Coordinates of C-alpha atoms and ligand atoms in Angstrom, one line a residue:
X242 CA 27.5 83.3 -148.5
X243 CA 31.0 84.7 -147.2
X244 CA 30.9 88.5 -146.7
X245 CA 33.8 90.6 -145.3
X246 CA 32.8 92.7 -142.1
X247 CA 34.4 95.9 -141.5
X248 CA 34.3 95.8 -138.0
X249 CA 35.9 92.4 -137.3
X250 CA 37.9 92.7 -140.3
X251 CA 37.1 89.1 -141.0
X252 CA 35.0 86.9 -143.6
X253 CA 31.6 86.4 -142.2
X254 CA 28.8 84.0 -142.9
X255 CA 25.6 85.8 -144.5
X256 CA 22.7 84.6 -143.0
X257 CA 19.4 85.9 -141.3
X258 CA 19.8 85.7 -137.5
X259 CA 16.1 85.0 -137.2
X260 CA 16.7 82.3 -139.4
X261 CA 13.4 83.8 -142.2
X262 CA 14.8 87.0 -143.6
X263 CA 17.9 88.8 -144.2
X264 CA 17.0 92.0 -142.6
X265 CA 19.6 95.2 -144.1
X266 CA 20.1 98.8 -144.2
X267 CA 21.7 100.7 -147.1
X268 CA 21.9 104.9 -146.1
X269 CA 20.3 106.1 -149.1
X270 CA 21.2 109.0 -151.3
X271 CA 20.7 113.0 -150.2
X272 CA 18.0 113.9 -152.4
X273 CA 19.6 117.5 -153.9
X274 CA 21.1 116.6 -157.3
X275 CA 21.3 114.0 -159.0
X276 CA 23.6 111.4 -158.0
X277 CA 26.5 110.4 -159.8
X278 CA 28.2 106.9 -160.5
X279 CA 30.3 106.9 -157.7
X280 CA 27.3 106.6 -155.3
X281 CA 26.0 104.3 -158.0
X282 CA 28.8 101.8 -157.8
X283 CA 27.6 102.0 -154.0
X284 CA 24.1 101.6 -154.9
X285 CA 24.5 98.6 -158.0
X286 CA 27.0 96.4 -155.6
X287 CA 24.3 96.9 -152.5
X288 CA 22.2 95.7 -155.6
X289 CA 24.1 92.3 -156.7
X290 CA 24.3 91.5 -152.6
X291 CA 20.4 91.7 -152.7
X292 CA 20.1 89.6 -155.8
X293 CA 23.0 87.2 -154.9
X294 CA 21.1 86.2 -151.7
X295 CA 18.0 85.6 -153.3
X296 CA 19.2 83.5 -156.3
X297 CA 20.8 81.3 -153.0
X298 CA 16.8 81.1 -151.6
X299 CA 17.3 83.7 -148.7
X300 CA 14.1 86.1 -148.5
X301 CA 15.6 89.8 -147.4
X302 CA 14.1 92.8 -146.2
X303 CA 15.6 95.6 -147.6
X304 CA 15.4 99.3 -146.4
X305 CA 17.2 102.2 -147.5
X306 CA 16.2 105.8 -146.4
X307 CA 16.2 108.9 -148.7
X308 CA 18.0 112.0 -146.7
X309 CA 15.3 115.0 -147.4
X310 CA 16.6 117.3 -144.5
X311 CA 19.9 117.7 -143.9
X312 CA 22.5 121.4 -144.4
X313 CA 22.6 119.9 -148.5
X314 CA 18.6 119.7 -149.5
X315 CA 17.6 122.8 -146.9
X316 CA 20.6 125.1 -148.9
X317 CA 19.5 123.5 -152.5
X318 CA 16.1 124.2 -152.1
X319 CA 16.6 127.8 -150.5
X320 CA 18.6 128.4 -153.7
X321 CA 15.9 127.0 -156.3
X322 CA 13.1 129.0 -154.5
X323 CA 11.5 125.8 -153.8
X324 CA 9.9 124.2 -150.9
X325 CA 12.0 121.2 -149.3
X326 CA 9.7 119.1 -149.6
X327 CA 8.9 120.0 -153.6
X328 CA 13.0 120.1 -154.4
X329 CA 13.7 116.6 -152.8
X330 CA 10.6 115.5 -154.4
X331 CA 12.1 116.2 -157.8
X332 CA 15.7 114.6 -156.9
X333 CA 13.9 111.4 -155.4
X334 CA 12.3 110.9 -158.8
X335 CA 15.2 111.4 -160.9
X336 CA 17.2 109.3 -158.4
X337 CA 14.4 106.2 -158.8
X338 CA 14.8 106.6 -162.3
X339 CA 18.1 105.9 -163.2
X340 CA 18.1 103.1 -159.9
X341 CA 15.7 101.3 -162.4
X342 CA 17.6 102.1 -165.6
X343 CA 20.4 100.4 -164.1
X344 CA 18.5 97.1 -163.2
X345 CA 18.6 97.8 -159.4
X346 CA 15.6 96.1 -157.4
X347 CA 13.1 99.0 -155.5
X348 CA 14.5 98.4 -151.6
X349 CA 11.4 96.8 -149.5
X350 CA 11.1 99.8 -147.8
X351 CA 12.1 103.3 -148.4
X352 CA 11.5 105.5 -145.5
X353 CA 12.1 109.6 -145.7
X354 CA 14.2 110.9 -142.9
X355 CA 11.6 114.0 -143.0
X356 CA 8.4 111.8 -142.5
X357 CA 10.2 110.4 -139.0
X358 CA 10.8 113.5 -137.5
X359 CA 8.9 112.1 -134.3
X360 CA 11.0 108.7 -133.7
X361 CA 13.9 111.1 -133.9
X362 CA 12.9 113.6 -131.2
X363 CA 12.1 110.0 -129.3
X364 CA 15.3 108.7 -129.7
X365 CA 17.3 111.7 -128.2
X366 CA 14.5 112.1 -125.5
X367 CA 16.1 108.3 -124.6
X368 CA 19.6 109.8 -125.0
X369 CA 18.9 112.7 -122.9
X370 CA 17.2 110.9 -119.8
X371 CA 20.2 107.9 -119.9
X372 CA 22.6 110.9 -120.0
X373 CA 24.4 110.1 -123.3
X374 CA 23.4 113.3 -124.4
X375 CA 22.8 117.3 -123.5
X376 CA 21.8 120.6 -124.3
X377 CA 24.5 123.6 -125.0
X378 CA 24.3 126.9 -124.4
X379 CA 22.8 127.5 -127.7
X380 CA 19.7 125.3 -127.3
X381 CA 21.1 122.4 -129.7
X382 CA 21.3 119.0 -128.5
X383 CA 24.3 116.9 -128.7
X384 CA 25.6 113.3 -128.3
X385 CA 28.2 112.9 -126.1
X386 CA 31.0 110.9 -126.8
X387 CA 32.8 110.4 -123.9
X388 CA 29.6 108.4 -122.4
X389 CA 30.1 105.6 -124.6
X390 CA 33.0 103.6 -123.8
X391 CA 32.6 101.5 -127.4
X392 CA 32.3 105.1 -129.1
X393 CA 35.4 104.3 -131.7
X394 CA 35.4 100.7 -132.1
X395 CA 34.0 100.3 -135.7
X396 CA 36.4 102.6 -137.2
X397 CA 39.4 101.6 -134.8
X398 CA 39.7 105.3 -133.9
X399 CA 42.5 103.7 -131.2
X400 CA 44.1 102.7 -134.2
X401 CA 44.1 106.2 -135.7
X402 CA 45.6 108.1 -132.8
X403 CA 42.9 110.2 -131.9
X404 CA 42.6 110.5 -128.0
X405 CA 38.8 110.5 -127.5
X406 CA 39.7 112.3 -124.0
X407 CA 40.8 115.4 -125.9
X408 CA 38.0 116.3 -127.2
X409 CA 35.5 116.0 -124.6
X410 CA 34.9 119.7 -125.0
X411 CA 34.6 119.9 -128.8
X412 CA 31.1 119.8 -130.7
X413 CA 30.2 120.1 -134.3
X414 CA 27.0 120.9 -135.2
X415 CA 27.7 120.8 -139.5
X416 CA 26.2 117.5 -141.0
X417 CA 29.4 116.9 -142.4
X418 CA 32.7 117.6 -140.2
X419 CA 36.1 116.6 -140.8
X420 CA 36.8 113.1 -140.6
X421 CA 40.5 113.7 -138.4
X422 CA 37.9 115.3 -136.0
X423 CA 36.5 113.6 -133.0
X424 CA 33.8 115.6 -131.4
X425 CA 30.4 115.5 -129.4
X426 CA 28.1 115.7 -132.6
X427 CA 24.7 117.3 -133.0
X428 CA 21.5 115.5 -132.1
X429 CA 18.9 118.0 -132.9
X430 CA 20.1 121.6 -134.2
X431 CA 18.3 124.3 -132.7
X432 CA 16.5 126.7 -135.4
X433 CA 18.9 128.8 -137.5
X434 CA 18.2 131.9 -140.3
X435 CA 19.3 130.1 -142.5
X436 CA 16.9 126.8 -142.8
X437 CA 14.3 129.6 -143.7
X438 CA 10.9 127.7 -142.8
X439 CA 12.4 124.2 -142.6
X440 CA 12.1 123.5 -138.4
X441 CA 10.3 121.2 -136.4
X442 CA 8.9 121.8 -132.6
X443 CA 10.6 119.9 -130.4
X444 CA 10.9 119.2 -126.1
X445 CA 14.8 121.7 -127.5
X446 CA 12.7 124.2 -128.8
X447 CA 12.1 125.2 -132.6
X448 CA 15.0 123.0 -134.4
X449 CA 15.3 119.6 -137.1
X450 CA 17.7 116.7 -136.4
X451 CA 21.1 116.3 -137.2
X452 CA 21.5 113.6 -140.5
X453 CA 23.3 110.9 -138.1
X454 CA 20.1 110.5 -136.2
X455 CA 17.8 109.6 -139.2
X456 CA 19.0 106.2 -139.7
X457 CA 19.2 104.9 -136.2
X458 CA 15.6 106.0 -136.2
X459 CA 14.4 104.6 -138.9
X460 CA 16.7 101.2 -138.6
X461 CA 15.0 100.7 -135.2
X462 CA 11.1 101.5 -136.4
X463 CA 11.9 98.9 -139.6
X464 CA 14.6 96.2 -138.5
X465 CA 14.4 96.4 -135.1
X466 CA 17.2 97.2 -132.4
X467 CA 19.7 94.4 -134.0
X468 CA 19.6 93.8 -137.2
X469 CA 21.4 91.7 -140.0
X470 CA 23.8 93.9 -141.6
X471 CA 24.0 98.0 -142.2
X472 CA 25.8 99.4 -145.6
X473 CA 27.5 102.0 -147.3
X474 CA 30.3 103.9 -148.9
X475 CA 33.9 103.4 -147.3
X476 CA 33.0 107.2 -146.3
X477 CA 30.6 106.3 -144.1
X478 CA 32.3 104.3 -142.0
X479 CA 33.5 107.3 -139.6
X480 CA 31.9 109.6 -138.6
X481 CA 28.3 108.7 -139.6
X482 CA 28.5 104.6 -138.8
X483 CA 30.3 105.4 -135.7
X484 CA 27.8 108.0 -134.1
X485 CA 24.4 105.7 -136.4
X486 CA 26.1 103.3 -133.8
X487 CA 26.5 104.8 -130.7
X488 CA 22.9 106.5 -130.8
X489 CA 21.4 102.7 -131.0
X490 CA 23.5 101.0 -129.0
X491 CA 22.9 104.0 -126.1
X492 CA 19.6 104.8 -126.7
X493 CA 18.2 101.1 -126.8
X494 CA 20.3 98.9 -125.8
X495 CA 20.9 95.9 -128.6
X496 CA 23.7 95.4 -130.6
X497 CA 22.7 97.4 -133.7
X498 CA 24.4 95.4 -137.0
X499 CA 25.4 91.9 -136.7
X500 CA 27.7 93.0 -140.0
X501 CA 29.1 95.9 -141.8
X502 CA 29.7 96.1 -145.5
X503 CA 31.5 98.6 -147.1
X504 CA 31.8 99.5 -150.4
X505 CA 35.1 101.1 -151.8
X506 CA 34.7 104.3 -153.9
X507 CA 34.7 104.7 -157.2
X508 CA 38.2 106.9 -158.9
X509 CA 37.4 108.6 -162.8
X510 CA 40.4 108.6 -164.8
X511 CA 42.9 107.9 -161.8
X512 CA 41.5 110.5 -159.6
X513 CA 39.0 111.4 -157.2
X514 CA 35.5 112.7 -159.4
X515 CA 35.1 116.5 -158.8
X516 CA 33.5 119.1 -161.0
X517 CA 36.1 121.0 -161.5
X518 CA 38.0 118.3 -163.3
X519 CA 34.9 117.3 -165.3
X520 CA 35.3 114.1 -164.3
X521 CA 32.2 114.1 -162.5
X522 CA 29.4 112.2 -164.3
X523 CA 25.7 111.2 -164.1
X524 CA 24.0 108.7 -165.6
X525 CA 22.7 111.5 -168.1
X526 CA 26.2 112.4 -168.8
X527 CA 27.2 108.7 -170.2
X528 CA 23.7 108.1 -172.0
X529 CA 24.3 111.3 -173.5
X530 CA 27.7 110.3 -174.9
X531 CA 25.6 107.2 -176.6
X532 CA 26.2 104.6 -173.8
X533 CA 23.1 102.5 -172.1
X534 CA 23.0 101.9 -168.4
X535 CA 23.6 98.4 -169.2
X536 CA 26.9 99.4 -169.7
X537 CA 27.6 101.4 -167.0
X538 CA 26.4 98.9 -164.7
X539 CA 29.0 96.0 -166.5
X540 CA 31.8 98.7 -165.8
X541 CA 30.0 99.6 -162.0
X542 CA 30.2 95.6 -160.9
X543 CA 33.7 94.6 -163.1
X544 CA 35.9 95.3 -159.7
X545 CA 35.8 93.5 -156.7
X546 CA 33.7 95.9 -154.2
X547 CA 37.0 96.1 -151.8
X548 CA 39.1 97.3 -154.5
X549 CA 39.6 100.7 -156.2
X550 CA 37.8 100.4 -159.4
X551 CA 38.9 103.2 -161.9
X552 CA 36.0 104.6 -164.1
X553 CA 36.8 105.4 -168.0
X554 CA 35.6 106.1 -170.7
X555 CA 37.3 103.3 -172.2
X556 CA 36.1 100.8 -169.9
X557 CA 32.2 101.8 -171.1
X558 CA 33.6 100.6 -174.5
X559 CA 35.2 97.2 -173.5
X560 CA 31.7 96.6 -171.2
X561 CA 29.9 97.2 -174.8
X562 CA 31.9 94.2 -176.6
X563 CA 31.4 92.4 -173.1
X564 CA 27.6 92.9 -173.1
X565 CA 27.5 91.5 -176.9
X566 CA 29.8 88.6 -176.7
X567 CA 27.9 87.2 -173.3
X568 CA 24.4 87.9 -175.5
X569 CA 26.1 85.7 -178.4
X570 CA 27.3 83.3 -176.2
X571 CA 24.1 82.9 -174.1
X572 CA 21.9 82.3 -177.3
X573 CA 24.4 79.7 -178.3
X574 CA 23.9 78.3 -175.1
X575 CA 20.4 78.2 -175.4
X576 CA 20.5 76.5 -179.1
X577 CA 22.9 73.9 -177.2
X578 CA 19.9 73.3 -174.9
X579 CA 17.6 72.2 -177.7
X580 CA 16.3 76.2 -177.4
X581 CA 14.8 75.8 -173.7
X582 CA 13.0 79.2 -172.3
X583 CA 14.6 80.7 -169.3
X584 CA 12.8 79.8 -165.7
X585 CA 11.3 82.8 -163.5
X586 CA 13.2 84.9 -161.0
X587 CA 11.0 82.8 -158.2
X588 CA 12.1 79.5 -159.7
X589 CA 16.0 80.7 -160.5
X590 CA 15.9 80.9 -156.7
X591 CA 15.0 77.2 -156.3
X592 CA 17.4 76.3 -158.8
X593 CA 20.0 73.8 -157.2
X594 CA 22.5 72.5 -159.8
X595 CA 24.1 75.5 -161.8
X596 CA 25.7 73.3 -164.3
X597 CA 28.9 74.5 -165.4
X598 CA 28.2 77.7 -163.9
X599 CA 28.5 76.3 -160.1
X600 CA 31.8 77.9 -160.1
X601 CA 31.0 81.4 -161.3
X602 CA 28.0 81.5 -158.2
X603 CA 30.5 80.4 -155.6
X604 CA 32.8 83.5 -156.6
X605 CA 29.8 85.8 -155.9
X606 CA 29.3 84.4 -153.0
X607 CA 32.6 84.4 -151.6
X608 CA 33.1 88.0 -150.9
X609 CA 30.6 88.8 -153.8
X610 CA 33.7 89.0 -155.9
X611 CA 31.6 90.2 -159.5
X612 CA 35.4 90.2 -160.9
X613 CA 35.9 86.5 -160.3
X614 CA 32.7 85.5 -161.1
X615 CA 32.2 87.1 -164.1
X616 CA 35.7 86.0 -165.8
X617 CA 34.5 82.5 -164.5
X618 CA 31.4 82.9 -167.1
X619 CA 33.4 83.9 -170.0
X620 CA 35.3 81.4 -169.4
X621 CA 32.9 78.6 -169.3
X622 CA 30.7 80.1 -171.7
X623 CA 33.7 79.6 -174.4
X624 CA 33.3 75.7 -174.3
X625 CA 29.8 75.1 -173.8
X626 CA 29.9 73.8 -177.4
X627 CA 31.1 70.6 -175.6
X628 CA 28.2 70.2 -173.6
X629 CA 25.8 67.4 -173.6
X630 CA 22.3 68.4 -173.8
X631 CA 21.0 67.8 -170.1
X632 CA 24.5 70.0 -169.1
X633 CA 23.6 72.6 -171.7
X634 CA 20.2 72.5 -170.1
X635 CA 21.3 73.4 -166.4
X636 CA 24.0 75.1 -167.5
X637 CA 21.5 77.2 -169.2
X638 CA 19.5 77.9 -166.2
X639 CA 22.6 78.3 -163.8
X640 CA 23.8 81.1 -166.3
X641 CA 20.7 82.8 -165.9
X642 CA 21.1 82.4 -162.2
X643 CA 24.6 84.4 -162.9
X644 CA 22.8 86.9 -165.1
X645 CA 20.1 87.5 -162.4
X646 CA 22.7 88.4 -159.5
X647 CA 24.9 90.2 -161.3
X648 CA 21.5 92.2 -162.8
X649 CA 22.6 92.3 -166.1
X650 CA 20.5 92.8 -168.9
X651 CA 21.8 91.4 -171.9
X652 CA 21.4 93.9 -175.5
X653 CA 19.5 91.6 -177.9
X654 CA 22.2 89.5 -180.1
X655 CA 23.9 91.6 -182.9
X656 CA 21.7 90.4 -186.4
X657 CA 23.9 90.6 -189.0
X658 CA 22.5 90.4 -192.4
X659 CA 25.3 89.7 -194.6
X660 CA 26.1 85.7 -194.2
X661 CA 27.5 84.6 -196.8
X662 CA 25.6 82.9 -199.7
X663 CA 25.9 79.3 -198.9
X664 CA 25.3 79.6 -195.2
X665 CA 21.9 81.5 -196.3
X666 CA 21.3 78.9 -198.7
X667 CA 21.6 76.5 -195.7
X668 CA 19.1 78.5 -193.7
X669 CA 16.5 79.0 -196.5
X670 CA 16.4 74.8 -196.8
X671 CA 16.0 74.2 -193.5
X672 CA 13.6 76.9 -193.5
X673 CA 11.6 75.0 -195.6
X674 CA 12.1 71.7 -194.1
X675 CA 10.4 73.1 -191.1
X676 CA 7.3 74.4 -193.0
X677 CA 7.5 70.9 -194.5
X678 CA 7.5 69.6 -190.8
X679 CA 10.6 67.6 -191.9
X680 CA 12.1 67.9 -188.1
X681 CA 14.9 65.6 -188.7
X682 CA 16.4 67.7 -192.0
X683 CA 15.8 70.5 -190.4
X684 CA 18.0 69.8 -187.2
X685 CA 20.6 68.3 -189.3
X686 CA 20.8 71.6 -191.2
X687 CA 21.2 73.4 -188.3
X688 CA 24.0 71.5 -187.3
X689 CA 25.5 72.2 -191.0
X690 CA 25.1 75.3 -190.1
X691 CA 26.9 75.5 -186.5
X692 CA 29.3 74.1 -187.7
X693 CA 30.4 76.8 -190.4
X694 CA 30.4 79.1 -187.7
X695 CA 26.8 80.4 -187.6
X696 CA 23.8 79.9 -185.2
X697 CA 20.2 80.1 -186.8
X698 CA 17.7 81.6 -185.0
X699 CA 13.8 81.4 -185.7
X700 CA 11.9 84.4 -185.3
X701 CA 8.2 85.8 -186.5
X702 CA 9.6 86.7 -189.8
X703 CA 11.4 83.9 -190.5
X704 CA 15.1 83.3 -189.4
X705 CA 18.0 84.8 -188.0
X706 CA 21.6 84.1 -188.3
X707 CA 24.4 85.1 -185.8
X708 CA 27.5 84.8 -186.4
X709 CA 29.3 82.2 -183.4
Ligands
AMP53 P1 25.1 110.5 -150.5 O1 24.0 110.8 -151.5 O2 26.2 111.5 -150.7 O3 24.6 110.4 -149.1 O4 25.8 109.1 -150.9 C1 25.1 108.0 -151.2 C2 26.0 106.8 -151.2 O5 27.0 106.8 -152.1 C3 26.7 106.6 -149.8 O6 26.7 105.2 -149.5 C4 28.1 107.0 -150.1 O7 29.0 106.4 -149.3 C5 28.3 106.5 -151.6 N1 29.3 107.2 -152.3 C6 29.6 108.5 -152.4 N2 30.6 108.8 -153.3 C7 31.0 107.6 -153.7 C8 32.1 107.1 -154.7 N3 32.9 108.0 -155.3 N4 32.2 105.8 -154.9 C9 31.3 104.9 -154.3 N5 30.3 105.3 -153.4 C10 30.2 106.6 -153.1
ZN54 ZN1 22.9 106.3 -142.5

């Protein structure tokens, strides 16, 4: 697989440097709402790179952190009346539920940022003794900038103009500070009013760590000091990638991610989502309006992951016709392929000839381009009436390899009672030819059948029929 890197700015080859298992890092969500589809476009395309991998026989190792300390979760859960830990608690639940509602695979590993509070206060220890970092006048602990002469290089801050040298003298303690702004940034913040009852003790004093440190804690405790590859929003990249970076790289040495993949953020109706424009929706929001997750997900994955993908309403109904046509067209597949059942995820992996779908697997993994490769479905799908049966048969299998990557859960085929006489007729004979274990009538009745447009299905009751 062919993935582009954001720090070389080049296509890279996917594979695990210890030649086993794909080891990877997504930065999870900040556990005080719920999240909306934006960070889901993150989360689902992080999702289809996982499952696009496997399907190819790679084993990974997934970890993705929850943030449960940070300015966000300590102000939301001063403001419910809630302990931290009880508010995230709540958040992480809701988030795991709609992460499986939208067919995304549980991470390998999900570590909390709060229960690694000690491999934090170790990590700056490091930072503080090799000099990369200090204490200021008011007790907090920052990383210092100017001691890292690759500080910059994954967000080509050169390239933006900033002069590092400037701004030797500048800190910022917030989680979040303005991305134009280069500055020594907080390590461990010493103990403020405001975070009520939510400090640690700590070599600094009374304090909790800043959210940048979290991840190059927990990367290092689960993947190790280099490490495959390390993803998130486009947002991410500066400042939290840059400083995730620095931190490792000072503290122990390595070369932290062999790869960085970046995923573009999601626009609503043109725009950026905000409340204010109402434009900002959960998963809630859109199953409240009558549309599944299924869908969501088809509209999440239908642009390519470097591109602006705009989010409408609209879109939701197109994915609906989408979902249905590709659940037609798959059950036609299978009645092409003599009605074969579909193999395991375990043996889809193994899976080496994709049939006619070869070409819809390389798009995915060239760039994981969903767009490409899920036009490149439709489009074979449309002729697999042509098929022989030993094509229709791996063709089968390769589209359930496609179906597996790109996670999609196909709504049951639309049943649609109302064939007209004769075609009924038809079905009702060869109906009976079965129970008559007449095999040969029965499959030439099918074929009748098919070929005045209709596919007949058996089920418990009896039969279906499906209109083409
Ligand atoms: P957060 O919970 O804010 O830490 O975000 C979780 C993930 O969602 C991060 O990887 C963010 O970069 C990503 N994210 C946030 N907003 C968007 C958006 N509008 N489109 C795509 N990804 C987003
Ligand atoms: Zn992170």
């Amino acid at each position: 697989m062919q993935l582009f890197d954001t720090q070389t700015r080049r296509l890279k080859t996917v594979e695990p440097r210890d030649g086993k298992v794909y080891g990877f890092y997504c930065c999870g969500p900040t556990v005080y709402g719920p999240a909306h589809i934006g960070n889901f476009r993150t989360f689902v395309l992080q999702d289809v790179f996982r499952r696009t991998l496997e399907m190819d026989g790679v084993k990974t190792m997934h970890v993705r952190n929850i943030t449960d300390v940070d300015d966000k979760t300590i102000r939301g859960s001063l403001a419910a009346g809630q302990t931290l830990k009880d508010f995230t608690e709540g958040w992480k639940v809701k988030f795991h539920h709609d992460c499986d509602a939208l067919g995304c695979l549980a991470p390998h590993v999900e570590p909390s940022a709060v229960e690694h509070i000690p491999h934090q206060i170790k990590m700056i220890e490091e930072l503080v003794a090799k000099e990369h970092a200090y204490q200021s006048d008011d007790q907090s602990v920052y990383f210092k900038i100017s001691s890292d002469s690759e500080y910059g290089k994954l967000s080509r801050l050169d390239e933006r103009e900033l002069n590092l040298g400037a701004t030797q003298n500048q800190r910022a303690d917030s989680d979040e500070y303005e991305k134009d702004s280069i500055a020594d940034f907080v390590l461990w913040k010493t103990r403020r009013e405001e975070d009520g009852d939510n400090f640690w003790e700590s070599p600094w004093g009374q304090g909790r760590p800043g959210w940048h440190l979290e991840c190059s804690a927990m990367i290092r405790e689960y993947l190790g000091e280099t490490f495959d590859l390390h993803s998130g929003g486009v947002d991410l990249v500066f400042p939290h990638h840059e400083n995730e970076m620095a931190q490792s790289r000072c503290a122990c040495g390595g070369e932290f991610a062999g790869h960085w993949f970046h995923i573009t953020h999601l626009m609503v109706d043109g725009g950026k989502m905000s409340k204010s424009l109402g434009n900002l929706y959960t998963l809630n929001d859109l199953e409240k309006k009558g549309y599944t997750p299924a869908e969501v997900r088809y509209v999440l994955i239908g642009a390519h992951y470097r591109k602006q993908l705009n989010f409408t309403l609209d879109s939701l109904h197109a994915a609906r016709e989408a979902l249905h046509k590709l659940s037609q067209l798959e059950l036609k597949l299978k009645e092409q392929a003599g009605g074969i059942e579909v193999l395991k995820a375990e043996e889809l992996s193994q899976v080496e000839e994709l049939g006619v779908f070869t070409k819809a697997f390389e798009k995915l993994k060239h760039d994981l381009n969903t767009q490409a490769a899920i036009g490149e479905l439709f489009t074979q799908l449309r002729t697999v009436s042509k098929l022989s049966l030993e094509d229709a048969k791996l063709s089968y299998q390769g589209l359930h390899v496609l179906l597996y990557a790109l996670g999609l859960d196909l709504p049951k085929p639309e049943l649609v009672p109302d064939a007209p006489e004769e075609v009924l007729l038809l079905a009702q004979k060869r109906w009976e030819a079965k129970q008559a274990q007449d095999w040969a009538a029965a499959d030439d009745l099918r074929n009748q059948i098919l070929s005045v447009g209709w596919i007949v299905k058996d089920s418990k009751e009896g039969f279906d029929l499906i209109p083409q």
